[in-house]
Amino acid sequence: MHRPHTPAPPAPAPSSAAFDLLPPGAHWRHRFAALGPAFYTPMPPAPLPAPRRVAQSAGMARELGLAPDWWDADAALQALAGNAPLAGGQPLASVYSGHQFGVWAGQLGDGRALLLGELDAPDGRPWEIQLKGTGRTPYSRMGDGRAVLRSSIREFLASEAMHALGIPTTRALALVASDLPVQRETVETAAVLTRVAPSFIRFGHFEHFSHHGQPAELRALADFVIDRFYPACRDAPQPYAALLAAVTERTATLMAHWQAAGFMHGVMNTDNMSILGLTIDYGPFQFMDGYDPAHICNHSDSGGRYAFGRQPAVAQWNLLALAQALLPLMDESTDRALAALEPYKQLFPAALDTRLAAKLGFAQAQPAHRPLANALLALMARERTDYPLAWRQLSRHQAGEPASVFTRLFADQAAAQAWLLQYQELIGQDPSAHSPDLMLKTNPAYVLRNYMAEEAIAAAQAGDFGPVNTLHAVLAQPFTPQPGHERWAGPPPDWAASITLSCSS
Ligand code: AMP
Ligand code: MG
């Protein structure tokens, strides 16, 4: 479906002085903007009335080199709400296209996000800063350009939690809220999330210039991504095929991370696929509770295209869409494109082998590990055993607690004990290869389950941002048991099963 451009509303005048986010000596860069006007529309954020601080990620702020008290300044709050310029920022909405639910959707783009520019962290790493929820852009189509507090809390918490788990992701710096009403299924309120990533470029950016017959822009974009993120591809005999192969590898790794963590993205459209293999655009995502490979976390996904167990294959399909988009840069050689994608079939299972072996406590994956992991997954699937809990309790047992901390999670005690016996036998073959400590650092005590986000959201909607901040702090150390937060390390309450998530965010 191709929806026509809708003109952006006129930009309101900024209400207060510019805020300088940067630490002394740092400066903004605008390398994406330098790609030229075909790639974006410059525009200021729409103001957000009476913004309030919800949360900041002190960890992200430290990585950016911001002053410890940066978040206390009213000017910071106003700037991140879109009410005052960020000194040196040059806000723009980028254009992209994409396939949504397997169908070409035509032009999409940053319909509610603005890229401010890029700044160098003290360690020399450049980070792009984006505001999400800042009002309509030329790419908003039917949308209002806003993000509601509910979904912004989910993205803030999830992206920082994923980072703490070691899963590639965009990050969150700060979240501000307002009483501005926003219509979704019900009337909710608006928020603006400050997101951070090396780049927000998606597969859909490439699809855009390819499908719209703009080979020069397509090449400029590919060169930009190669120069900044995949410099080794520059020297390859076929740089663009090498780029495709590199993105294939990163995507395979990401899928292995998601599957091993029991994480699923509810809207794996090509416009939500990062060219850097990052988890991006958290909407109806979920961490698995009871293990079910057929689980669909997005209520709007009636066909189950993005069911948990299908996600690795969907990623491959999305890579195919990217390959097709890159064909003009590969002399239209489908053979070359397919050859670059082919390794996915080995890379993904190998990456998953590695991750599952680590969950079992083995730093080096061996052929015997995967059947053992699969046997456990099959048992868990039969009983819908709680996924994070099963792995954590198995780790605790290996670290010295009685076997019952693990086996009590299963109705079929005999099956659980038989599996444990097999596992112990395998460990016994080479005890030095096995590490309970690795298990405790691989299988988290805390993941952001839906019900936890719901609790924090309900409190925030009632004006109490305490639970968001508490959850954020707990999830920043997901492998460390934290006194007072045992409940969040346990199974979800019964009502968690009734939570439904839709694309509406
Ligand atoms: P998503 O699948 O949520 O990542 O978004 C798909 C497309 O819809 C992207 O182009 C978004 O920018 C756009 N979009 C989603 N929600 C809104 C909104 N409330 N206002 C404007 N654009 C939106
Ligand atoms: Mg998106």
Coordinates of C-alpha atoms and ligand atoms in Angstrom, one line a residue:
M1 CA 0.0 0.0 0.0
H2 CA 1.5 3.3 -1.0
R3 CA 0.1 6.2 0.9
P4 CA 0.6 9.7 -0.4
H5 CA 2.9 12.3 1.3
T6 CA 1.1 14.3 3.9
P7 CA 2.5 17.8 4.5
A8 CA 4.1 18.4 7.9
P9 CA 2.4 21.0 10.0
P10 CA 4.3 24.4 10.3
A11 CA 7.1 24.3 12.8
P12 CA 6.3 26.2 16.0
A13 CA 8.8 28.6 17.4
P14 CA 11.1 27.1 20.1
S15 CA 10.1 28.2 23.5
S16 CA 13.4 28.5 25.3
A17 CA 17.1 28.6 24.8
A18 CA 19.2 25.9 23.3
F19 CA 20.5 23.2 25.6
D20 CA 24.1 22.0 25.1
L21 CA 24.1 18.3 25.7
L22 CA 27.7 17.8 24.9
P23 CA 30.6 17.5 27.3
P24 CA 33.4 20.1 26.8
G25 CA 35.5 19.3 23.7
A26 CA 32.8 17.1 22.1
H27 CA 31.0 18.2 19.0
W28 CA 28.1 17.1 16.8
R29 CA 28.6 15.6 13.4
H30 CA 26.0 15.3 10.7
R31 CA 27.2 12.6 8.4
F32 CA 23.8 11.2 7.6
A33 CA 22.6 14.7 6.7
A34 CA 25.6 15.1 4.4
L35 CA 24.1 12.3 2.3
G36 CA 21.8 15.0 0.9
P37 CA 18.2 16.0 0.7
A38 CA 17.0 12.9 -1.1
F39 CA 17.5 11.0 2.2
Y40 CA 15.4 13.2 4.6
T41 CA 13.4 16.2 5.4
P42 CA 14.9 18.7 7.9
M43 CA 12.3 19.8 10.5
P44 CA 12.0 20.7 14.1
P45 CA 10.2 18.6 16.7
A46 CA 6.7 19.6 17.7
P47 CA 6.5 20.9 21.3
L48 CA 5.3 18.7 24.1
P49 CA 3.3 20.7 26.7
A50 CA 4.5 20.6 30.3
P51 CA 7.0 17.7 30.0
R52 CA 8.0 15.7 33.0
R53 CA 11.1 13.4 33.5
V54 CA 10.2 9.8 33.6
A55 CA 13.6 8.1 33.5
Q56 CA 17.1 8.4 32.2
S57 CA 19.7 5.7 31.5
A58 CA 22.7 6.9 33.6
G59 CA 24.7 4.1 31.9
M60 CA 24.0 5.4 28.5
A61 CA 24.7 9.0 29.6
R62 CA 28.1 7.8 31.0
E63 CA 28.9 6.1 27.7
L64 CA 28.1 9.4 25.9
G65 CA 30.3 11.3 28.3
L66 CA 27.5 13.5 29.6
A67 CA 27.9 15.3 32.9
P68 CA 26.6 13.3 35.8
D69 CA 23.9 15.9 36.5
W70 CA 23.0 16.5 32.9
W71 CA 19.4 15.3 33.5
D72 CA 18.7 17.7 36.3
A73 CA 18.7 20.8 34.0
D74 CA 15.3 22.1 33.0
A75 CA 16.9 23.0 29.7
A76 CA 17.7 19.3 29.1
L77 CA 14.1 18.3 29.8
Q78 CA 12.8 20.9 27.4
A79 CA 15.2 20.0 24.7
L80 CA 14.5 16.3 24.9
A81 CA 10.8 17.1 24.9
G82 CA 11.2 19.0 21.6
N83 CA 10.4 22.3 23.2
A84 CA 13.9 23.9 22.8
P85 CA 16.7 23.2 20.3
L86 CA 19.5 21.0 21.3
A87 CA 22.6 23.1 20.6
G88 CA 24.3 21.8 17.5
G89 CA 21.5 19.3 16.7
Q90 CA 20.0 19.4 13.2
P91 CA 16.7 17.5 13.4
L92 CA 15.6 15.6 10.3
A93 CA 13.2 12.8 9.4
S94 CA 14.7 10.2 7.1
V95 CA 12.8 8.4 4.3
Y96 CA 12.6 4.7 3.9
S97 CA 10.2 2.1 2.5
G98 CA 9.7 -1.5 3.3
H99 CA 7.8 -4.8 3.3
Q100 CA 5.2 -5.1 6.0
F101 CA 3.9 -8.6 6.8
G102 CA 5.4 -9.8 3.6
V103 CA 3.8 -7.2 1.4
W104 CA 5.5 -4.2 -0.3
A105 CA 4.3 -1.2 1.7
G106 CA 5.8 1.5 -0.4
Q107 CA 7.2 4.7 1.3
L108 CA 7.3 4.8 5.0
G109 CA 10.0 6.8 6.8
D110 CA 10.5 8.4 10.2
G111 CA 6.9 9.2 10.8
R112 CA 7.4 10.2 14.4
A113 CA 11.1 10.2 15.0
L114 CA 13.8 12.8 14.3
L115 CA 17.5 12.3 14.0
L116 CA 19.4 15.1 15.7
G117 CA 22.9 14.2 14.6
E118 CA 25.8 12.2 15.9
L119 CA 28.2 12.8 18.7
D120 CA 31.4 11.2 19.6
A121 CA 31.6 9.4 23.0
P122 CA 34.8 9.8 25.0
D123 CA 35.9 6.4 23.8
G124 CA 35.8 7.7 20.3
R125 CA 32.6 5.8 19.3
P126 CA 30.1 7.9 17.4
W127 CA 26.4 7.7 18.4
E128 CA 23.4 9.0 16.6
I129 CA 20.7 10.6 18.8
Q130 CA 17.1 10.4 17.9
L131 CA 13.9 11.7 19.5
K132 CA 10.9 9.4 19.0
G133 CA 7.4 10.8 19.4
T134 CA 8.1 14.4 18.3
G135 CA 5.0 14.9 16.1
R136 CA 4.2 14.6 12.4
T137 CA 6.7 14.5 9.6
P138 CA 6.2 14.2 5.9
Y139 CA 6.4 10.4 6.4
S140 CA 3.7 10.1 9.1
R141 CA 1.0 8.9 6.6
M142 CA -2.2 8.5 8.7
G143 CA -0.3 8.7 12.0
D144 CA -0.2 11.5 14.5
G145 CA 3.6 11.5 14.9
R146 CA 3.3 10.7 18.6
A147 CA 4.3 7.8 20.8
V148 CA 2.3 7.0 23.9
L149 CA 3.8 6.7 27.4
R150 CA 2.9 3.0 27.5
S151 CA 4.9 1.9 24.5
S152 CA 7.7 4.4 25.2
I153 CA 8.2 2.9 28.7
R154 CA 8.3 -0.6 27.0
E155 CA 11.0 0.6 24.5
F156 CA 13.0 2.4 27.2
L157 CA 13.1 -0.6 29.5
A158 CA 13.5 -3.2 26.9
S159 CA 16.3 -1.6 24.9
E160 CA 18.3 -1.0 28.1
A161 CA 17.5 -4.5 29.3
M162 CA 18.6 -6.1 26.0
H163 CA 21.8 -4.2 26.2
A164 CA 22.5 -5.5 29.7
L165 CA 21.8 -9.0 28.4
G166 CA 24.5 -8.5 25.8
I167 CA 22.0 -8.5 22.9
P168 CA 22.7 -6.0 20.1
T169 CA 20.1 -3.2 20.3
T170 CA 19.5 0.4 19.9
R171 CA 19.7 2.2 23.3
A172 CA 17.6 4.6 25.3
L173 CA 19.0 7.7 26.9
A174 CA 15.9 9.3 28.4
L175 CA 12.2 9.4 28.5
V176 CA 9.9 12.4 29.1
A177 CA 6.1 12.4 29.4
S178 CA 3.3 14.8 29.1
D179 CA -0.5 15.0 29.7
L180 CA -1.0 15.6 26.0
P181 CA -3.8 13.2 25.0
V182 CA -3.1 10.7 22.2
Q183 CA -5.8 8.6 20.7
R184 CA -5.1 4.9 20.4
E185 CA -7.6 2.1 21.2
T186 CA -8.3 4.4 24.2
V187 CA -7.1 7.9 24.9
E188 CA -3.5 7.7 26.3
T189 CA -0.8 10.3 26.9
A190 CA 2.2 11.3 24.9
A191 CA 5.9 10.7 25.6
V192 CA 9.2 11.3 23.9
L193 CA 12.0 8.8 24.0
T194 CA 15.6 9.7 23.3
R195 CA 17.1 6.8 21.4
V196 CA 20.8 6.2 20.7
A197 CA 22.4 3.9 18.2
P198 CA 25.5 3.9 16.0
S199 CA 23.0 4.2 13.1
F200 CA 19.2 3.9 12.7
I201 CA 19.5 2.8 9.0
R202 CA 17.2 0.0 8.2
F203 CA 16.9 -2.5 5.3
G204 CA 14.0 -0.3 4.3
H205 CA 16.3 2.6 3.5
F206 CA 17.9 0.5 0.8
E207 CA 14.6 -0.8 -0.4
H208 CA 13.4 2.8 -0.8
F209 CA 16.1 4.0 -3.2
S210 CA 16.1 0.7 -5.1
H211 CA 12.3 0.5 -5.6
H212 CA 12.1 4.1 -6.5
G213 CA 14.7 3.8 -9.2
Q214 CA 17.4 6.0 -7.6
P215 CA 20.6 4.0 -8.1
A216 CA 22.9 6.9 -7.3
E217 CA 21.3 7.4 -3.9
L218 CA 21.3 3.6 -3.4
R219 CA 25.0 3.5 -4.0
A220 CA 25.7 6.5 -1.8
L221 CA 23.8 4.9 1.0
A222 CA 25.7 1.6 0.6
D223 CA 29.0 3.4 0.5
F224 CA 28.1 5.4 3.6
V225 CA 27.2 2.2 5.5
I226 CA 30.4 0.4 4.3
D227 CA 32.7 3.4 5.1
R228 CA 31.3 3.8 8.6
F229 CA 30.4 0.3 9.7
Y230 CA 31.8 -2.3 7.4
P231 CA 35.1 -0.9 6.2
A232 CA 36.5 -4.3 5.4
C233 CA 33.9 -4.6 2.6
R234 CA 35.6 -1.7 0.7
D235 CA 38.5 -3.9 -0.2
A236 CA 36.5 -6.9 -1.1
P237 CA 36.3 -7.8 -4.8
Q238 CA 32.6 -7.2 -4.7
P239 CA 32.0 -4.6 -2.0
Y240 CA 28.2 -4.6 -2.1
A241 CA 28.0 -8.4 -2.1
A242 CA 30.4 -8.3 0.8
L243 CA 28.1 -5.8 2.6
L244 CA 25.2 -8.1 2.1
A245 CA 27.2 -11.0 3.5
A246 CA 28.3 -8.9 6.5
V247 CA 24.7 -7.9 7.2
T248 CA 23.6 -11.5 6.8
E249 CA 26.2 -12.5 9.4
R250 CA 25.1 -9.8 11.9
T251 CA 21.4 -10.7 11.4
A252 CA 22.1 -14.4 11.9
T253 CA 23.9 -13.6 15.2
L254 CA 21.0 -11.4 16.3
M255 CA 18.4 -14.1 15.6
A256 CA 20.5 -16.6 17.6
H257 CA 20.5 -14.1 20.5
W258 CA 16.8 -13.6 20.3
Q259 CA 16.0 -17.3 20.1
A260 CA 18.3 -18.2 23.0
A261 CA 17.0 -15.4 25.2
G262 CA 13.4 -16.3 24.3
F263 CA 12.9 -12.8 22.9
M264 CA 10.5 -12.1 20.0
H265 CA 9.9 -8.9 18.0
G266 CA 6.3 -8.6 17.1
V267 CA 6.7 -6.6 13.9
M268 CA 9.7 -8.0 11.9
N269 CA 9.0 -5.9 8.8
T270 CA 11.9 -4.9 6.7
D271 CA 11.6 -1.3 7.9
N272 CA 12.3 -2.7 11.4
M273 CA 15.5 -4.5 10.5
S274 CA 18.7 -2.7 11.4
I275 CA 21.5 -2.7 8.8
L276 CA 23.8 -3.2 11.8
G277 CA 22.0 -6.3 13.2
L278 CA 20.5 -4.3 16.1
T279 CA 17.2 -4.9 17.8
I280 CA 15.2 -1.9 16.7
D281 CA 11.7 -0.4 17.1
Y282 CA 10.3 -2.2 20.1
G283 CA 6.5 -2.4 19.7
P284 CA 4.7 -5.6 20.6
F285 CA 7.8 -7.5 21.6
Q286 CA 7.9 -10.1 24.3
F287 CA 10.2 -12.2 26.4
M288 CA 8.7 -15.7 26.4
D289 CA 7.0 -16.9 29.6
G290 CA 5.8 -20.5 29.1
Y291 CA 7.9 -21.9 26.2
D292 CA 5.9 -22.3 23.0
P293 CA 7.7 -22.0 19.7
A294 CA 4.4 -21.2 18.0
H295 CA 3.7 -18.2 20.3
I296 CA 2.6 -15.0 18.6
C297 CA 3.2 -11.9 20.7
N298 CA 1.5 -9.4 18.4
H299 CA -2.3 -9.6 18.6
S300 CA -2.4 -7.8 15.2
D301 CA -0.3 -10.7 13.6
S302 CA -3.3 -12.9 13.0
G303 CA -1.5 -15.2 10.6
G304 CA 1.4 -15.8 12.9
R305 CA 4.0 -14.6 10.4
Y306 CA 6.1 -13.5 13.3
A307 CA 5.5 -16.4 15.6
F308 CA 8.6 -17.0 17.8
G309 CA 9.8 -20.1 16.0
R310 CA 9.5 -18.5 12.6
Q311 CA 11.6 -15.4 13.3
P312 CA 14.9 -16.8 12.1
A313 CA 13.3 -17.8 8.8
V314 CA 11.6 -14.4 8.6
A315 CA 15.0 -12.7 9.1
Q316 CA 16.3 -14.7 6.1
W317 CA 13.3 -13.6 4.1
N318 CA 14.0 -10.0 5.0
L319 CA 17.6 -10.4 4.0
L320 CA 16.3 -11.6 0.6
A321 CA 14.4 -8.3 0.3
L322 CA 17.6 -6.5 1.2
A323 CA 19.5 -8.5 -1.4
Q324 CA 16.9 -7.7 -4.0
A325 CA 17.2 -4.0 -3.2
L326 CA 21.0 -4.2 -3.6
L327 CA 20.8 -5.9 -7.0
P328 CA 21.4 -2.7 -9.0
L329 CA 24.8 -2.5 -7.2
M330 CA 25.6 -6.1 -8.1
D331 CA 25.1 -5.9 -11.9
E332 CA 21.7 -7.4 -11.3
S333 CA 23.4 -10.7 -10.5
T334 CA 21.0 -12.8 -8.5
D335 CA 23.6 -15.5 -8.2
R336 CA 26.0 -13.1 -6.5
A337 CA 23.2 -11.9 -4.2
L338 CA 22.1 -15.4 -3.3
A339 CA 25.7 -16.5 -2.7
A340 CA 26.1 -13.7 -0.2
L341 CA 22.9 -14.8 1.6
E342 CA 23.7 -18.5 1.5
P343 CA 25.9 -18.6 4.6
Y344 CA 22.8 -17.7 6.7
K345 CA 21.9 -21.4 6.6
Q346 CA 25.0 -22.3 8.5
L347 CA 25.6 -19.1 10.4
F348 CA 22.3 -19.0 12.2
P349 CA 22.4 -22.6 13.5
A350 CA 26.1 -22.3 14.4
A351 CA 25.4 -19.1 16.4
L352 CA 22.5 -20.7 18.1
D353 CA 24.6 -23.7 19.0
T354 CA 27.1 -21.4 20.6
R355 CA 24.4 -19.6 22.6
L356 CA 22.6 -22.8 23.7
A357 CA 25.9 -24.4 24.7
A358 CA 26.6 -21.3 26.9
K359 CA 23.2 -21.7 28.5
L360 CA 24.2 -25.2 29.3
G361 CA 27.5 -24.0 30.7
F362 CA 29.8 -24.9 27.9
A363 CA 32.0 -22.1 26.5
Q364 CA 32.8 -24.2 23.4
A365 CA 29.8 -25.7 21.5
Q366 CA 30.2 -29.4 20.8
P367 CA 28.0 -31.6 18.5
A368 CA 26.5 -33.3 21.6
H369 CA 25.2 -30.1 23.1
R370 CA 22.6 -29.3 20.6
P371 CA 20.6 -32.5 20.8
L372 CA 20.7 -32.2 24.6
A373 CA 19.4 -28.6 24.4
N374 CA 16.7 -29.6 21.9
A375 CA 15.6 -32.4 24.3
L376 CA 15.1 -29.8 27.0
L377 CA 13.3 -27.4 24.7
A378 CA 11.0 -30.3 23.6
L379 CA 10.2 -31.1 27.2
M380 CA 9.6 -27.4 27.9
A381 CA 7.4 -27.0 24.8
R382 CA 5.3 -30.0 25.9
E383 CA 4.7 -28.5 29.3
R384 CA 4.9 -24.8 28.5
T385 CA 7.6 -24.6 31.1
D386 CA 8.6 -21.0 32.0
Y387 CA 11.5 -20.3 29.7
P388 CA 13.7 -17.9 31.7
L389 CA 13.0 -19.6 34.9
A390 CA 13.9 -23.1 33.7
W391 CA 17.3 -22.0 32.5
R392 CA 18.0 -20.0 35.6
Q393 CA 16.9 -22.8 38.0
L394 CA 19.1 -25.2 36.0
S395 CA 22.0 -22.8 36.5
R396 CA 21.3 -22.6 40.2
H397 CA 21.2 -26.4 40.5
Q398 CA 24.6 -26.6 38.7
A399 CA 25.9 -24.0 41.1
G400 CA 25.1 -26.2 44.0
E401 CA 21.4 -26.0 44.8
P402 CA 19.4 -29.3 44.9
A403 CA 18.1 -30.7 41.6
S404 CA 14.5 -30.0 42.8
V405 CA 14.9 -26.3 42.2
F406 CA 14.9 -27.3 38.5
T407 CA 12.8 -30.5 38.4
R408 CA 9.9 -28.9 40.4
L409 CA 9.2 -26.8 37.3
F410 CA 8.0 -29.9 35.4
A411 CA 4.9 -31.9 35.8
D412 CA 6.6 -34.9 34.2
Q413 CA 9.2 -35.4 37.0
A414 CA 10.6 -38.6 35.4
A415 CA 11.2 -36.8 32.1
A416 CA 13.0 -33.9 33.9
Q417 CA 15.1 -36.2 35.9
A418 CA 16.0 -38.4 32.9
W419 CA 17.0 -35.2 31.1
L420 CA 19.2 -34.1 34.0
L421 CA 20.8 -37.5 34.1
Q422 CA 21.8 -37.2 30.4
Y423 CA 23.1 -33.7 31.1
Q424 CA 25.2 -34.9 34.0
E425 CA 26.6 -37.7 31.9
L426 CA 27.7 -35.2 29.3
I427 CA 29.3 -32.9 31.8
G428 CA 31.0 -36.0 33.3
Q429 CA 32.7 -36.7 30.0
D430 CA 34.8 -33.5 30.4
P431 CA 34.0 -31.6 33.7
S432 CA 36.6 -29.0 33.0
A433 CA 34.7 -27.8 29.9
H434 CA 31.6 -27.0 32.0
S435 CA 31.1 -23.9 34.1
P436 CA 28.1 -23.2 36.4
D437 CA 29.4 -19.7 36.6
L438 CA 29.0 -19.2 32.9
M439 CA 25.5 -20.4 33.2
L440 CA 24.7 -17.9 35.9
K441 CA 26.1 -15.2 33.6
T442 CA 24.2 -16.4 30.6
N443 CA 20.8 -17.3 32.0
P444 CA 19.4 -14.1 33.5
A445 CA 17.4 -13.9 36.8
Y446 CA 15.5 -11.0 35.4
V447 CA 14.0 -10.4 32.0
L448 CA 11.4 -7.7 31.1
R449 CA 8.3 -9.9 31.1
N450 CA 5.1 -8.3 29.8
Y451 CA 3.5 -8.2 33.2
M452 CA 6.5 -6.3 34.7
A453 CA 6.2 -3.7 32.0
E454 CA 2.5 -3.5 32.6
E455 CA 2.9 -2.9 36.3
A456 CA 5.4 -0.1 35.6
I457 CA 3.1 1.4 33.0
A458 CA 0.1 1.3 35.2
A459 CA 2.0 3.1 38.0
A460 CA 3.4 5.7 35.5
Q461 CA 0.0 6.4 34.0
A462 CA -1.1 7.1 37.6
G463 CA 1.8 9.6 37.9
D464 CA 4.3 7.3 39.8
F465 CA 7.5 6.8 37.8
G466 CA 9.1 4.9 40.6
P467 CA 8.5 1.4 39.3
V468 CA 9.9 2.3 35.9
N469 CA 13.1 3.4 37.5
T470 CA 13.2 0.5 39.9
L471 CA 12.7 -2.0 37.0
H472 CA 15.3 -0.2 34.9
A473 CA 17.8 -0.5 37.7
V474 CA 17.0 -4.2 38.3
L475 CA 17.2 -5.0 34.6
A476 CA 20.5 -3.3 34.3
Q477 CA 22.0 -6.2 36.3
P478 CA 20.0 -9.1 35.0
F479 CA 22.3 -11.8 36.2
T480 CA 22.6 -10.6 39.8
P481 CA 19.9 -11.6 42.3
Q482 CA 18.7 -8.4 43.9
P483 CA 17.3 -8.5 47.5
G484 CA 13.8 -7.1 47.6
H485 CA 13.2 -8.0 43.9
E486 CA 12.7 -11.8 44.2
R487 CA 9.2 -11.5 42.8
W488 CA 10.5 -10.3 39.5
A489 CA 12.8 -13.3 39.3
G490 CA 9.9 -15.7 39.7
P491 CA 7.2 -16.9 37.4
P492 CA 4.6 -14.4 36.0
P493 CA 1.3 -14.1 37.7
D494 CA -1.7 -15.8 36.1
W495 CA -3.1 -12.5 34.7
A496 CA 0.1 -12.2 32.6
A497 CA -1.4 -14.7 30.1
S498 CA -4.3 -12.3 29.4
I499 CA -2.0 -9.4 28.3
T500 CA -2.5 -8.6 24.6
L501 CA -0.2 -6.4 22.6
S502 CA -0.9 -4.8 19.3
C503 CA 1.0 -2.7 16.8
S504 CA -0.7 0.3 18.3
S505 CA 2.0 2.3 20.0
Ligands
AMP1 P1 6.4 0.5 13.2 O1 6.1 -0.8 12.5 O2 5.7 0.8 14.4 O3 7.9 0.5 13.4 O4 6.1 1.7 12.2 C1 5.8 1.6 10.8 C2 5.8 2.9 10.1 O5 4.7 3.7 10.6 C3 7.0 3.8 10.3 O6 7.2 4.5 9.1 C4 6.6 4.7 11.5 O7 7.3 5.9 11.5 C5 5.2 4.9 11.2 N1 4.4 5.2 12.4 C6 4.1 4.3 13.4 N2 3.3 5.0 14.3 C7 3.2 6.2 13.9 C8 2.5 7.4 14.4 N3 1.8 7.4 15.6 N4 2.6 8.5 13.7 C9 3.3 8.6 12.6 N5 3.9 7.6 12.0 C10 3.9 6.4 12.7
MG2 MG 9.4 0.9 12.6

